[in-house]
GROMACS .gro file of C-alpha atoms in nm:
model
  491
    1MET     CA    1  -1.463   7.271  -1.935
    2LYS     CA    2  -1.700   7.041  -2.098
    3ASN     CA    3  -1.444   6.900  -2.286
    4ARG     CA    4  -1.180   6.831  -2.008
    5ILE     CA    5  -1.468   6.631  -1.835
    6ASN     CA    6  -1.573   6.440  -2.163
    7LEU     CA    7  -1.189   6.370  -2.088
    8ILE     CA    8  -1.182   6.264  -1.774
    9THR     CA    9  -1.489   6.071  -1.847
   10PHE     CA   10  -1.378   5.864  -2.078
   11TYR     CA   11  -1.005   5.781  -1.930
   12THR     CA   12  -1.175   5.681  -1.677
   13ILE     CA   13  -1.451   5.466  -1.896
   14ILE     CA   14  -1.104   5.291  -2.011
   15ALA     CA   15  -0.917   5.269  -1.688
   16PHE     CA   16  -1.266   5.109  -1.583
   17SER     CA   17  -1.262   4.893  -1.820
   18ILE     CA   18  -0.988   4.769  -1.853
   19PHE     CA   19  -1.047   4.704  -1.489
   20LEU     CA   20  -1.325   4.488  -1.518
   21CYS     CA   21  -1.144   4.238  -1.754
   22GLY     CA   22  -0.883   4.176  -1.587
   23CYS     CA   23  -1.091   4.124  -1.225
   24GLY     CA   24  -1.113   3.737  -1.195
   25LYS     CA   25  -0.756   3.689  -1.362
   26THR     CA   26  -0.547   3.513  -1.172
   27GLN     CA   27  -0.185   3.713  -1.124
   28PHE     CA   28   0.025   3.550  -1.211
   29THR     CA   29   0.372   3.665  -1.044
   30LYS     CA   30   0.671   3.578  -1.239
   31GLU     CA   31   1.031   3.360  -1.008
   32THR     CA   32   1.314   3.212  -1.047
   33HIS     CA   33   1.348   2.846  -0.871
   34LYS     CA   34   1.603   2.784  -0.611
   35ARG     CA   35   1.501   2.472  -0.480
   36GLU     CA   36   1.839   2.326  -0.556
   37LEU     CA   37   1.820   1.993  -0.336
   38GLU     CA   38   1.492   1.893  -0.545
   39PHE     CA   39   1.591   2.058  -0.893
   40THR     CA   40   1.969   1.974  -1.067
   41ARG     CA   41   1.900   2.294  -1.255
   42GLN     CA   42   1.708   2.648  -1.249
   43PHE     CA   43   1.487   2.802  -1.416
   44GLU     CA   44   1.212   3.050  -1.489
   45MET     CA   45   0.833   2.991  -1.402
   46LEU     CA   46   0.519   3.172  -1.356
   47THR     CA   47   0.321   3.137  -0.985
   48CYS     CA   48   0.032   3.208  -0.833
   49GLU     CA   49  -0.153   3.126  -0.531
   50LYS     CA   50  -0.528   2.919  -0.570
   51PRO     CA   51  -0.751   2.820  -0.331
   52TYR     CA   52  -0.558   2.424  -0.326
   53GLY     CA   53  -0.232   2.604  -0.231
   54LYS     CA   54   0.065   2.720  -0.484
   55LEU     CA   55   0.019   2.702  -0.885
   56CYS     CA   56   0.406   2.665  -1.057
   57VAL     CA   57   0.407   2.662  -1.440
   58GLU     CA   58   0.814   2.643  -1.546
   59THR     CA   59   0.774   2.936  -1.865
   60GLU     CA   60   0.772   3.304  -1.877
   61ASP     CA   61   0.487   3.269  -2.138
   62GLU     CA   62   0.188   3.407  -1.969
   63GLU     CA   63  -0.134   3.249  -2.159
   64LYS     CA   64   0.051   2.888  -2.093
   65ALA     CA   65   0.042   2.925  -1.802
   66ARG     CA   66  -0.319   3.010  -1.802
   67THR     CA   67  -0.361   2.698  -2.040
   68VAL     CA   68  -0.198   2.491  -1.734
   69GLU     CA   69  -0.465   2.728  -1.453
   70THR     CA   70  -0.777   2.543  -1.669
   71PHE     CA   71  -0.633   2.246  -1.658
   72VAL     CA   72  -0.609   2.216  -1.289
   73ASP     CA   73  -0.927   2.403  -1.158
   74ASN     CA   74  -1.047   2.161  -1.476
   75CYS     CA   75  -0.939   1.856  -1.363
   76PHE     CA   76  -1.125   1.957  -1.019
   77LYS     CA   77  -1.411   2.018  -1.088
   78VAL     CA   78  -1.473   1.732  -1.257
   79ALA     CA   79  -1.422   1.523  -1.009
   80GLY     CA   80  -1.610   1.714  -0.753
   81ILE     CA   81  -1.334   1.857  -0.517
   82GLU     CA   82  -1.419   2.217  -0.396
   83ASP     CA   83  -1.164   2.210  -0.106
   84VAL     CA   84  -0.811   2.073  -0.093
   85ASN     CA   85  -0.802   2.027   0.315
   86ASN     CA   86  -0.409   2.026   0.293
   87LYS     CA   87  -0.282   2.249   0.117
   88CYS     CA   88  -0.041   2.171  -0.156
   89THR     CA   89   0.240   2.321  -0.416
   90LEU     CA   90   0.195   2.205  -0.828
   91TYR     CA   91   0.484   2.223  -1.034
   92PHE     CA   92   0.378   2.164  -1.377
   93LEU     CA   93   0.801   2.159  -1.522
   94THR     CA   94   0.990   1.990  -1.873
   95SER     CA   95   1.131   1.754  -1.649
   96PHE     CA   96   1.138   1.593  -1.341
   97PRO     CA   97   1.361   1.564  -1.037
   98THR     CA   98   1.557   1.320  -0.872
   99ASN     CA   99   1.446   1.251  -0.552
  100GLU     CA  100   1.088   1.346  -0.606
  101ARG     CA  101   0.952   1.119  -0.281
  102THR     CA  102   1.072   1.336  -0.103
  103MET     CA  103   0.865   1.645  -0.230
  104ALA     CA  104   0.592   1.439  -0.203
  105GLU     CA  105   0.636   1.390   0.154
  106GLU     CA  106   0.656   1.877   0.121
  107ASN     CA  107   0.310   1.788  -0.063
  108ILE     CA  108   0.470   1.897  -0.324
  109PHE     CA  109   0.343   1.734  -0.676
  110VAL     CA  110   0.499   1.785  -0.961
  111LEU     CA  111   0.344   1.709  -1.347
  112SER     CA  112   0.454   1.729  -1.701
  113LEU     CA  113   0.383   2.076  -1.850
  114ASP     CA  114   0.412   1.950  -2.170
  115ASP     CA  115   0.136   1.719  -2.175
  116VAL     CA  116  -0.033   1.968  -2.091
  117ILE     CA  117   0.001   2.217  -2.313
  118ASN     CA  118  -0.032   1.964  -2.595
  119ASN     CA  119  -0.339   1.843  -2.518
  120ASN     CA  120  -0.248   1.500  -2.397
  121GLY     CA  121  -0.318   1.546  -1.986
  122ASN     CA  122  -0.451   1.241  -1.899
  123VAL     CA  123  -0.151   1.108  -1.727
  124SER     CA  124  -0.139   1.401  -1.557
  125PHE     CA  125  -0.519   1.445  -1.452
  126GLY     CA  126  -0.495   1.143  -1.316
  127ARG     CA  127  -0.165   1.189  -1.088
  128LEU     CA  128  -0.303   1.537  -0.976
  129LEU     CA  129  -0.629   1.344  -0.876
  130THR     CA  130  -0.420   1.086  -0.742
  131TYR     CA  131  -0.163   1.310  -0.546
  132VAL     CA  132  -0.414   1.514  -0.434
  133ALA     CA  133  -0.681   1.403  -0.304
  134GLY     CA  134  -0.590   1.116  -0.210
  135CYS     CA  135  -0.765   0.851  -0.447
  136ASP     CA  136  -0.700   0.538  -0.600
  137MET     CA  137  -0.591   0.536  -0.959
  138TRP     CA  138  -0.869   0.378  -1.135
  139ILE     CA  139  -1.093   0.641  -0.948
  140SER     CA  140  -0.853   0.907  -1.202
  141CYS     CA  141  -0.802   0.719  -1.471
  142GLY     CA  142  -1.185   0.719  -1.506
  143LEU     CA  143  -1.250   1.021  -1.457
  144ALA     CA  144  -0.983   1.129  -1.730
  145GLY     CA  145  -1.074   0.922  -1.986
  146GLU     CA  146  -1.494   1.012  -1.887
  147ASP     CA  147  -1.490   1.203  -2.290
  148THR     CA  148  -1.332   0.830  -2.429
  149ASP     CA  149  -1.609   0.620  -2.594
  150VAL     CA  150  -1.562   0.281  -2.423
  151ASN     CA  151  -1.734  -0.003  -2.563
  152GLU     CA  152  -1.962  -0.159  -2.401
  153GLU     CA  153  -2.030  -0.493  -2.589
  154GLU     CA  154  -1.638  -0.612  -2.580
  155LEU     CA  155  -1.663  -0.508  -2.198
  156LYS     CA  156  -1.995  -0.770  -2.141
  157GLU     CA  157  -1.802  -1.030  -2.369
  158TYR     CA  158  -1.468  -0.966  -2.130
  159TYR     CA  159  -1.616  -0.997  -1.852
  160SER     CA  160  -1.915  -1.251  -1.919
  161ASN     CA  161  -1.608  -1.488  -1.898
  162GLU     CA  162  -1.547  -1.541  -1.482
  163ASP     CA  163  -1.159  -1.615  -1.575
  164ASN     CA  164  -1.132  -1.212  -1.617
  165ARG     CA  165  -1.395  -1.103  -1.301
  166ALA     CA  166  -1.040  -1.115  -1.086
  167GLN     CA  167  -1.022  -0.739  -1.247
  168LEU     CA  168  -1.323  -0.636  -1.078
  169SER     CA  169  -1.151  -0.473  -0.775
  170LEU     CA  170  -1.039  -0.205  -0.987
  171ALA     CA  171  -0.745  -0.166  -0.740
  172GLY     CA  172  -0.495   0.128  -0.881
  173LEU     CA  173  -0.246  -0.286  -0.911
  174ARG     CA  174  -0.404  -0.357  -1.175
  175PHE     CA  175  -0.258  -0.023  -1.403
  176ILE     CA  176   0.176  -0.173  -1.327
  177ASP     CA  177   0.278  -0.279  -1.647
  178VAL     CA  178   0.510  -0.488  -1.451
  179PHE     CA  179   0.274  -0.721  -1.305
  180GLN     CA  180   0.032  -0.797  -1.662
  181ASP     CA  181   0.001  -0.749  -2.055
  182GLU     CA  182  -0.110  -0.370  -2.233
  183GLU     CA  183  -0.426  -0.568  -2.353
  184GLU     CA  184  -0.481  -0.657  -1.968
  185ILE     CA  185  -0.347  -0.318  -1.884
  186GLU     CA  186  -0.651  -0.133  -2.128
  187LYS     CA  187  -0.938  -0.337  -2.049
  188VAL     CA  188  -0.900  -0.191  -1.662
  189LYS     CA  189  -0.846   0.143  -1.787
  190GLN     CA  190  -1.183   0.111  -1.993
  191THR     CA  191  -1.400  -0.043  -1.730
  192ALA     CA  192  -1.242   0.251  -1.545
  193ILE     CA  193  -1.369   0.490  -1.761
  194ALA     CA  194  -1.675   0.280  -1.816
  195VAL     CA  195  -1.800   0.270  -1.459
  196VAL     CA  196  -1.696   0.660  -1.365
  197LYS     CA  197  -1.933   0.693  -1.633
  198TYR     CA  198  -2.217   0.517  -1.450
  199ALA     CA  199  -2.167   0.648  -1.145
  200LYS     CA  200  -2.175   1.024  -1.247
  201LYS     CA  201  -2.451   0.882  -1.492
  202LYS     CA  202  -2.640   0.784  -1.108
  203GLY     CA  203  -2.566   1.058  -0.951
  204TYR     CA  204  -2.229   0.988  -0.752
  205LYS     CA  205  -2.052   1.309  -0.821
  206ASN     CA  206  -1.719   1.344  -0.681
  207ILE     CA  207  -1.418   1.050  -0.608
  208ASN     CA  208  -1.540   1.002  -0.247
  209SER     CA  209  -1.900   0.915  -0.318
  210ILE     CA  210  -1.765   0.681  -0.608
  211SER     CA  211  -1.494   0.585  -0.371
  212ASP     CA  212  -1.710   0.499  -0.056
  213ASN     CA  213  -2.007   0.279  -0.327
  214LYS     CA  214  -1.727   0.103  -0.468
  215ALA     CA  215  -1.945  -0.202  -0.471
  216GLU     CA  216  -2.212  -0.090  -0.555
  217ILE     CA  217  -2.142   0.079  -0.860
  218ILE     CA  218  -1.985  -0.221  -1.008
  219ASN     CA  219  -2.228  -0.392  -0.936
  220GLY     CA  220  -2.524  -0.132  -1.114
  221TRP     CA  221  -2.305  -0.169  -1.382
  222LEU     CA  222  -2.259  -0.493  -1.472
  223LYS     CA  223  -2.627  -0.518  -1.475
  224SER     CA  224  -2.673  -0.211  -1.668
  225ILE     CA  225  -2.427  -0.393  -1.965
  226GLY     CA  226  -2.611  -0.711  -1.890
  227VAL     CA  227  -2.354  -0.931  -1.707
  228ASP     CA  228  -2.525  -1.126  -1.469
  229TYR     CA  229  -2.260  -1.131  -1.144
  230SER     CA  230  -2.292  -0.952  -0.842
  231LEU     CA  231  -1.944  -0.806  -0.698
  232GLU     CA  232  -1.981  -0.962  -0.283
  233GLU     CA  233  -1.619  -0.747  -0.173
  234CYS     CA  234  -1.419  -0.490  -0.365
  235SER     CA  235  -1.052  -0.674  -0.322
  236ALA     CA  236  -0.783  -0.399  -0.201
  237ASP     CA  237  -1.107  -0.128  -0.129
  238LYS     CA  238  -0.805  -0.072   0.163
  239VAL     CA  239  -0.533  -0.044  -0.074
  240LYS     CA  240  -0.451   0.287  -0.245
  241TYR     CA  241  -0.171   0.277  -0.554
  242PHE     CA  242   0.042   0.536  -0.643
  243VAL     CA  243   0.206   0.625  -0.929
  244GLY     CA  244   0.538   0.834  -0.978
  245PRO     CA  245   0.649   1.036  -1.337
  246GLU     CA  246   0.840   0.808  -1.586
  247ASP     CA  247   1.180   0.965  -1.499
  248GLU     CA  248   1.144   0.840  -1.129
  249LYS     CA  249   0.914   0.539  -1.136
  250LEU     CA  250   0.853   0.571  -0.724
  251ASP     CA  251   0.522   0.373  -0.775
  252TYR     CA  252   0.387   0.171  -0.474
  253ILE     CA  253   0.144  -0.003  -0.285
  254LEU     CA  254  -0.048   0.240   0.016
  255ILE     CA  255  -0.117  -0.026   0.304
  256ASP     CA  256  -0.224   0.194   0.611
  257ASN     CA  257   0.110   0.328   0.765
  258LEU     CA  258   0.279   0.061   0.576
  259ALA     CA  259   0.479   0.222   0.148
  260LEU     CA  260   0.554  -0.118  -0.040
  261TYR     CA  261   0.761   0.011  -0.292
  262ILE     CA  262   0.759  -0.171  -0.631
  263LYS     CA  263   0.915   0.057  -0.880
  264GLY     CA  264   1.203   0.334  -0.750
  265SER     CA  265   1.362   0.063  -0.507
  266PRO     CA  266   1.679  -0.016  -0.580
  267TYR     CA  267   1.546  -0.343  -0.550
  268ASN     CA  268   1.269  -0.353  -0.795
  269GLY     CA  269   1.192  -0.709  -0.912
  270TRP     CA  270   0.894  -0.833  -0.791
  271GLU     CA  271   0.761  -1.114  -0.904
  272VAL     CA  272   0.401  -1.163  -0.986
  273ASN     CA  273   0.234  -1.476  -1.191
  274ASN     CA  274  -0.128  -1.488  -1.094
  275ILE     CA  275  -0.320  -1.162  -1.089
  276ASN     CA  276  -0.633  -1.356  -0.911
  277GLN     CA  277  -0.352  -1.481  -0.643
  278LEU     CA  278  -0.217  -1.144  -0.603
  279ASP     CA  279  -0.573  -0.995  -0.599
  280ARG     CA  280  -0.667  -1.258  -0.266
  281TYR     CA  281  -0.330  -1.132  -0.110
  282PHE     CA  282  -0.468  -0.751  -0.095
  283SER     CA  283  -0.792  -0.783   0.011
  284THR     CA  284  -0.677  -0.902   0.374
  285ILE     CA  285  -0.328  -0.809   0.406
  286SER     CA  286  -0.491  -0.509   0.555
  287ASP     CA  287  -0.657  -0.632   0.830
  288ASP     CA  288  -0.346  -0.863   0.898
  289LEU     CA  289  -0.168  -0.522   0.907
  290LYS     CA  290  -0.459  -0.383   1.155
  291GLY     CA  291  -0.475  -0.731   1.350
  292ILE     CA  292  -0.092  -0.697   1.462
  293ARG     CA  293  -0.144  -0.312   1.584
  294ASP     CA  294  -0.482  -0.404   1.747
  295PHE     CA  295  -0.229  -0.637   1.932
  296VAL     CA  296   0.024  -0.439   2.048
  297THR     CA  297  -0.186  -0.165   2.120
  298ASP     CA  298  -0.475  -0.355   2.263
  299ASN     CA  299  -0.189  -0.486   2.517
  300ASN     CA  300  -0.037  -0.158   2.575
  301ILE     CA  301   0.281  -0.293   2.443
  302LEU     CA  302   0.337   0.015   2.245
  303ASP     CA  303   0.125   0.388   2.219
  304ASN     CA  304  -0.119   0.427   1.896
  305GLU     CA  305   0.178   0.740   1.803
  306ALA     CA  306   0.412   0.430   1.771
  307VAL     CA  307   0.226   0.193   1.646
  308ASN     CA  308   0.144   0.415   1.351
  309LYS     CA  309   0.447   0.514   1.234
  310PRO     CA  310   0.524   0.539   0.827
  311VAL     CA  311   0.714   0.214   0.710
  312ARG     CA  312   0.853   0.156   0.417
  313CYS     CA  313   0.863  -0.228   0.237
  314GLU     CA  314   1.129  -0.243  -0.052
  315TRP     CA  315   1.196  -0.629  -0.249
  316SER     CA  316   1.539  -0.719  -0.135
  317GLY     CA  317   1.625  -0.985  -0.400
  318ALA     CA  318   1.594  -1.248  -0.566
  319ASN     CA  319   1.920  -1.514  -0.543
  320ALA     CA  320   1.939  -1.778  -0.275
  321LEU     CA  321   2.084  -1.619  -0.024
  322THR     CA  322   1.826  -1.317   0.047
  323THR     CA  323   1.607  -1.298   0.250
  324SER     CA  324   1.296  -1.089   0.413
  325PHE     CA  325   1.429  -0.905   0.694
  326ALA     CA  326   1.284  -0.573   0.888
  327ASN     CA  327   1.575  -0.303   1.013
  328HIS     CA  328   1.349  -0.149   1.282
  329TYR     CA  329   1.586   0.114   1.342
  330SER     CA  330   1.499   0.278   0.995
  331ASP     CA  331   1.117   0.125   0.999
  332LEU     CA  332   1.211  -0.033   0.638
  333ILE     CA  333   1.077  -0.370   0.485
  334TYR     CA  334   1.319  -0.514   0.297
  335LEU     CA  335   1.097  -0.857   0.174
  336GLN     CA  336   1.154  -1.165  -0.020
  337VAL     CA  337   0.781  -1.275  -0.092
  338TRP     CA  338   0.492  -1.146  -0.003
  339GLU     CA  339   0.366  -1.385   0.168
  340VAL     CA  340   0.599  -1.294   0.553
  341LEU     CA  341   0.505  -0.957   0.523
  342PRO     CA  342   0.314  -0.977   0.883
  343HIS     CA  343   0.643  -1.140   1.005
  344GLU     CA  344   0.829  -0.900   0.930
  345TYR     CA  345   0.575  -0.587   1.013
  346THR     CA  346   0.599  -0.731   1.351
  347HIS     CA  347   0.940  -0.710   1.442
  348LEU     CA  348   0.924  -0.345   1.341
  349TYR     CA  349   0.715  -0.329   1.680
  350PHE     CA  350   0.897  -0.577   1.899
  351SER     CA  351   1.287  -0.620   1.829
  352ASP     CA  352   1.358  -0.249   2.025
  353LEU     CA  353   1.167  -0.385   2.317
  354ASN     CA  354   1.370  -0.733   2.326
  355ARG     CA  355   1.644  -0.732   2.629
  356THR     CA  356   1.710  -1.095   2.655
  357ASN     CA  357   1.920  -1.161   2.328
  358HIS     CA  358   1.760  -1.463   2.281
  359ASP     CA  359   1.663  -1.498   1.918
  360PHE     CA  360   1.377  -1.737   1.970
  361LEU     CA  361   1.203  -1.556   2.135
  362ASN     CA  362   1.247  -1.268   1.956
  363GLU     CA  363   1.126  -1.437   1.616
  364GLY     CA  364   0.848  -1.650   1.844
  365ILE     CA  365   0.681  -1.310   1.870
  366ALA     CA  366   0.711  -1.275   1.483
  367GLU     CA  367   0.516  -1.591   1.394
  368TYR     CA  368   0.324  -1.609   1.697
  369VAL     CA  369   0.191  -1.242   1.620
  370GLY     CA  370   0.276  -1.190   1.286
  371THR     CA  371   0.234  -1.518   1.103
  372TYR     CA  372   0.005  -1.783   1.334
  373LEU     CA  373  -0.223  -1.487   1.418
  374ASN     CA  374  -0.253  -1.261   1.118
  375ALA     CA  375  -0.110  -1.399   0.823
  376THR     CA  376  -0.452  -1.533   0.595
  377SER     CA  377  -0.210  -1.584   0.300
  378MET     CA  378  -0.030  -1.830   0.493
  379ARG     CA  379  -0.278  -2.026   0.634
  380GLU     CA  380  -0.471  -2.059   0.317
  381ARG     CA  381  -0.115  -2.208   0.135
  382TYR     CA  382  -0.057  -2.417   0.438
  383ALA     CA  383  -0.484  -2.540   0.468
  384SER     CA  384  -0.459  -2.583   0.066
  385TYR     CA  385  -0.153  -2.762   0.039
  386TYR     CA  386  -0.259  -3.029   0.309
  387THR     CA  387  -0.584  -3.112   0.121
  388ASP     CA  388  -0.448  -3.148  -0.162
  389GLU     CA  389  -0.438  -3.552  -0.277
  390ALA     CA  390  -0.192  -3.497  -0.499
  391ASN     CA  391   0.079  -3.430  -0.134
  392LYS     CA  392  -0.089  -3.776   0.008
  393ASP     CA  393   0.303  -3.838  -0.017
  394ASP     CA  394   0.482  -3.619   0.157
  395PRO     CA  395   0.494  -3.740   0.528
  396ARG     CA  396   0.380  -3.350   0.616
  397TYR     CA  397   0.099  -3.404   0.442
  398LYS     CA  398   0.051  -3.757   0.663
  399LEU     CA  399   0.117  -3.594   0.958
  400VAL     CA  400  -0.155  -3.365   0.954
  401THR     CA  401  -0.426  -3.580   0.868
  402GLU     CA  402  -0.418  -3.824   1.035
  403ASN     CA  403  -0.347  -3.595   1.355
  404MET     CA  404  -0.655  -3.321   1.321
  405ASP     CA  405  -0.899  -3.234   1.090
  406ILE     CA  406  -0.861  -2.930   0.817
  407THR     CA  407  -1.095  -2.673   0.819
  408GLU     CA  408  -1.170  -2.336   0.653
  409ASP     CA  409  -0.969  -2.145   0.951
  410TYR     CA  410  -0.692  -2.409   0.973
  411ASN     CA  411  -0.442  -2.341   1.230
  412LEU     CA  412  -0.068  -2.372   1.178
  413MET     CA  413   0.023  -2.386   1.545
  414ASP     CA  414  -0.163  -2.699   1.543
  415SER     CA  415   0.062  -2.846   1.205
  416ASP     CA  416   0.349  -2.684   1.460
  417ARG     CA  417   0.356  -2.955   1.695
  418ILE     CA  418   0.324  -3.218   1.543
  419TYR     CA  419   0.678  -3.110   1.377
  420ILE     CA  420   0.833  -3.079   1.736
  421LYS     CA  421   0.635  -3.387   1.908
  422ASN     CA  422   0.807  -3.575   1.554
  423PRO     CA  423   1.208  -3.530   1.627
  424ASP     CA  424   1.338  -3.694   1.328
  425PHE     CA  425   0.978  -3.497   1.059
  426TYR     CA  426   1.070  -3.224   1.300
  427ASP     CA  427   1.478  -3.197   1.226
  428LYS     CA  428   1.413  -3.297   0.877
  429TYR     CA  429   1.217  -2.971   0.803
  430ALA     CA  430   1.232  -2.686   1.039
  431SER     CA  431   1.461  -2.412   1.048
  432PRO     CA  432   1.737  -2.381   1.260
  433LEU     CA  433   1.778  -2.019   1.417
  434PHE     CA  434   2.205  -1.897   1.381
  435TYR     CA  435   2.232  -1.837   1.704
  436GLU     CA  436   2.005  -2.099   1.877
  437ASP     CA  437   2.063  -2.475   1.788
  438GLY     CA  438   1.782  -2.683   1.823
  439TRP     CA  439   1.523  -2.364   1.809
  440SER     CA  440   1.372  -2.323   1.497
  441TYR     CA  441   1.105  -2.071   1.375
  442GLN     CA  442   0.804  -2.264   1.378
  443GLU     CA  443   0.910  -2.373   1.741
  444GLY     CA  444   0.994  -2.073   1.914
  445GLY     CA  445   0.653  -1.916   1.769
  446VAL     CA  446   0.492  -2.229   1.912
  447PHE     CA  447   0.663  -2.120   2.234
  448VAL     CA  448   0.545  -1.824   2.234
  449GLY     CA  449   0.187  -1.879   2.223
  450TYR     CA  450   0.219  -2.135   2.503
  451LEU     CA  451   0.356  -1.871   2.680
  452ILE     CA  452   0.077  -1.629   2.621
  453GLU     CA  453  -0.211  -1.821   2.592
  454ASN     CA  454  -0.131  -1.982   2.941
  455TYR     CA  455  -0.029  -1.719   3.096
  456SER     CA  456  -0.060  -1.355   2.978
  457VAL     CA  457   0.105  -1.106   2.709
  458ASP     CA  458   0.237  -0.931   3.015
  459GLU     CA  459   0.366  -1.202   3.204
  460PHE     CA  460   0.544  -1.276   2.782
  461MET     CA  461   0.667  -0.933   2.800
  462LYS     CA  462   0.817  -0.950   3.158
  463ILE     CA  463   1.039  -1.220   3.028
  464PHE     CA  464   1.087  -1.035   2.678
  465THR     CA  465   1.232  -0.705   2.791
  466CYS     CA  466   1.369  -0.843   3.147
  467GLU     CA  467   1.189  -0.638   3.393
  468ASP     CA  468   1.273  -0.545   3.702
  469ARG     CA  469   1.490  -0.838   3.699
  470ASP     CA  470   1.875  -0.905   3.619
  471MET     CA  471   1.934  -1.146   3.318
  472GLU     CA  472   2.046  -1.438   3.550
  473GLU     CA  473   1.707  -1.356   3.746
  474ASN     CA  474   1.527  -1.384   3.358
  475GLU     CA  475   1.700  -1.639   3.257
  476ALA     CA  476   1.543  -1.879   3.541
  477VAL     CA  477   1.255  -1.758   3.523
  478LEU     CA  478   1.199  -1.860   3.113
  479GLN     CA  479   1.407  -2.218   3.194
  480ARG     CA  480   1.139  -2.254   3.405
  481TYR     CA  481   0.827  -2.172   3.155
  482VAL     CA  482   1.021  -2.424   2.859
  483ASP     CA  483   1.038  -2.680   3.096
  484GLU     CA  484   0.639  -2.701   3.181
  485TRP     CA  485   0.624  -2.608   2.781
  486ARG     CA  486   0.817  -2.921   2.683
  487GLU     CA  487   0.684  -3.106   2.953
  488SER     CA  488   0.325  -3.022   2.763
  489LEU     CA  489   0.394  -3.167   2.449
  490SER     CA  490   0.486  -3.558   2.549
  491GLU     CA  491   0.109  -3.504   2.682
   0.00000   0.00000   0.00000
């Protein structure tokens, strides 16, 4: 009897020990992948449930799956992420699907299994944090390289040269090799790592605290390495850069509700010649687009849901016959030059409402709201042109400088009114609309501005939508306003 009790005790201890060893370990489940639409092949994988969602590893080797699990857990720990609001599915695969963008919309993200297994996981680290935490790429790059040594003496020398200080904005855009050479990219990565290390040392423990105190952290770091410079504004703070795997090349800039695709577009060819100019552009474009949305909502033209709809923007091509345009049926903008984005963005909110079939009204509201009121880069370009004495022989320069003072808040509408008051000059430089002989984009914009400023947005919208009138009545009202406006220009 005693021997039997001892035997039972022995097996109980063994069973309990096995239980303890298993306690705390994630239980993996073997599955066969079945998402044929996203993947061109089937594969076996080990999966497990995690606080952030589901982890799927393309392997039947549990040791490899645990290596990936530890890697992901460490990423979250380093980034200070304790909870993930929107649960996600993480796939660690040996190759990537053909339509990853569709998966990302479902909160499914794909990362490299081989990189993690081969201890080369910094790129996956960065992408993981960018996907899950929604942070800009520079923060995730800095956190991923936190154990990497940086040469702060070299960085001190680099940023002591004011020509290099545009890089201090640390916009994610800096990491795109389309726009700058490898040496510049490496300098910014080194800066991101150094800034994140400094932030951690000063008590900023997670992604949000680093992002929210960006300028303060950068200025503190600059002072700590002996650079006498204070960053007044962090350009592109409202612009986030997201990168897809190399196979997919789905790199894009997220600006509020607009995703501007840098790669992964059939029209992949953005040209950037001056990184400082681009930096300035992205520091203002978010406010410009917000100004357009505010105009639409404040005047009760559309509700918040309609105004904040997802918008996609791609490059429209480089040949002379290609132009920028907005497809308001699919909320897609094809853009040829950066500066006209606000104009095309405005079209997405007004084109569906136009019932008059007058292009000059449709282009006019896009010019008035999207160019005159909310196109910082366009105003800056015009202002710098007219204040540059190198252009003094251009008739546009003479007309403007003889009739107005140039200020920092240069108003395009004033110069456009000059165009219209000088028919010979106007015919030479204005671009007529295809279906409205005698009208230009600029002229349409000035007329819409006149109507809104002297009457109201409501009055413009009544004409624009032909509200409570038949077409003939609406045309008569419109003609009366046009005649009145033309007369005002000759005063």
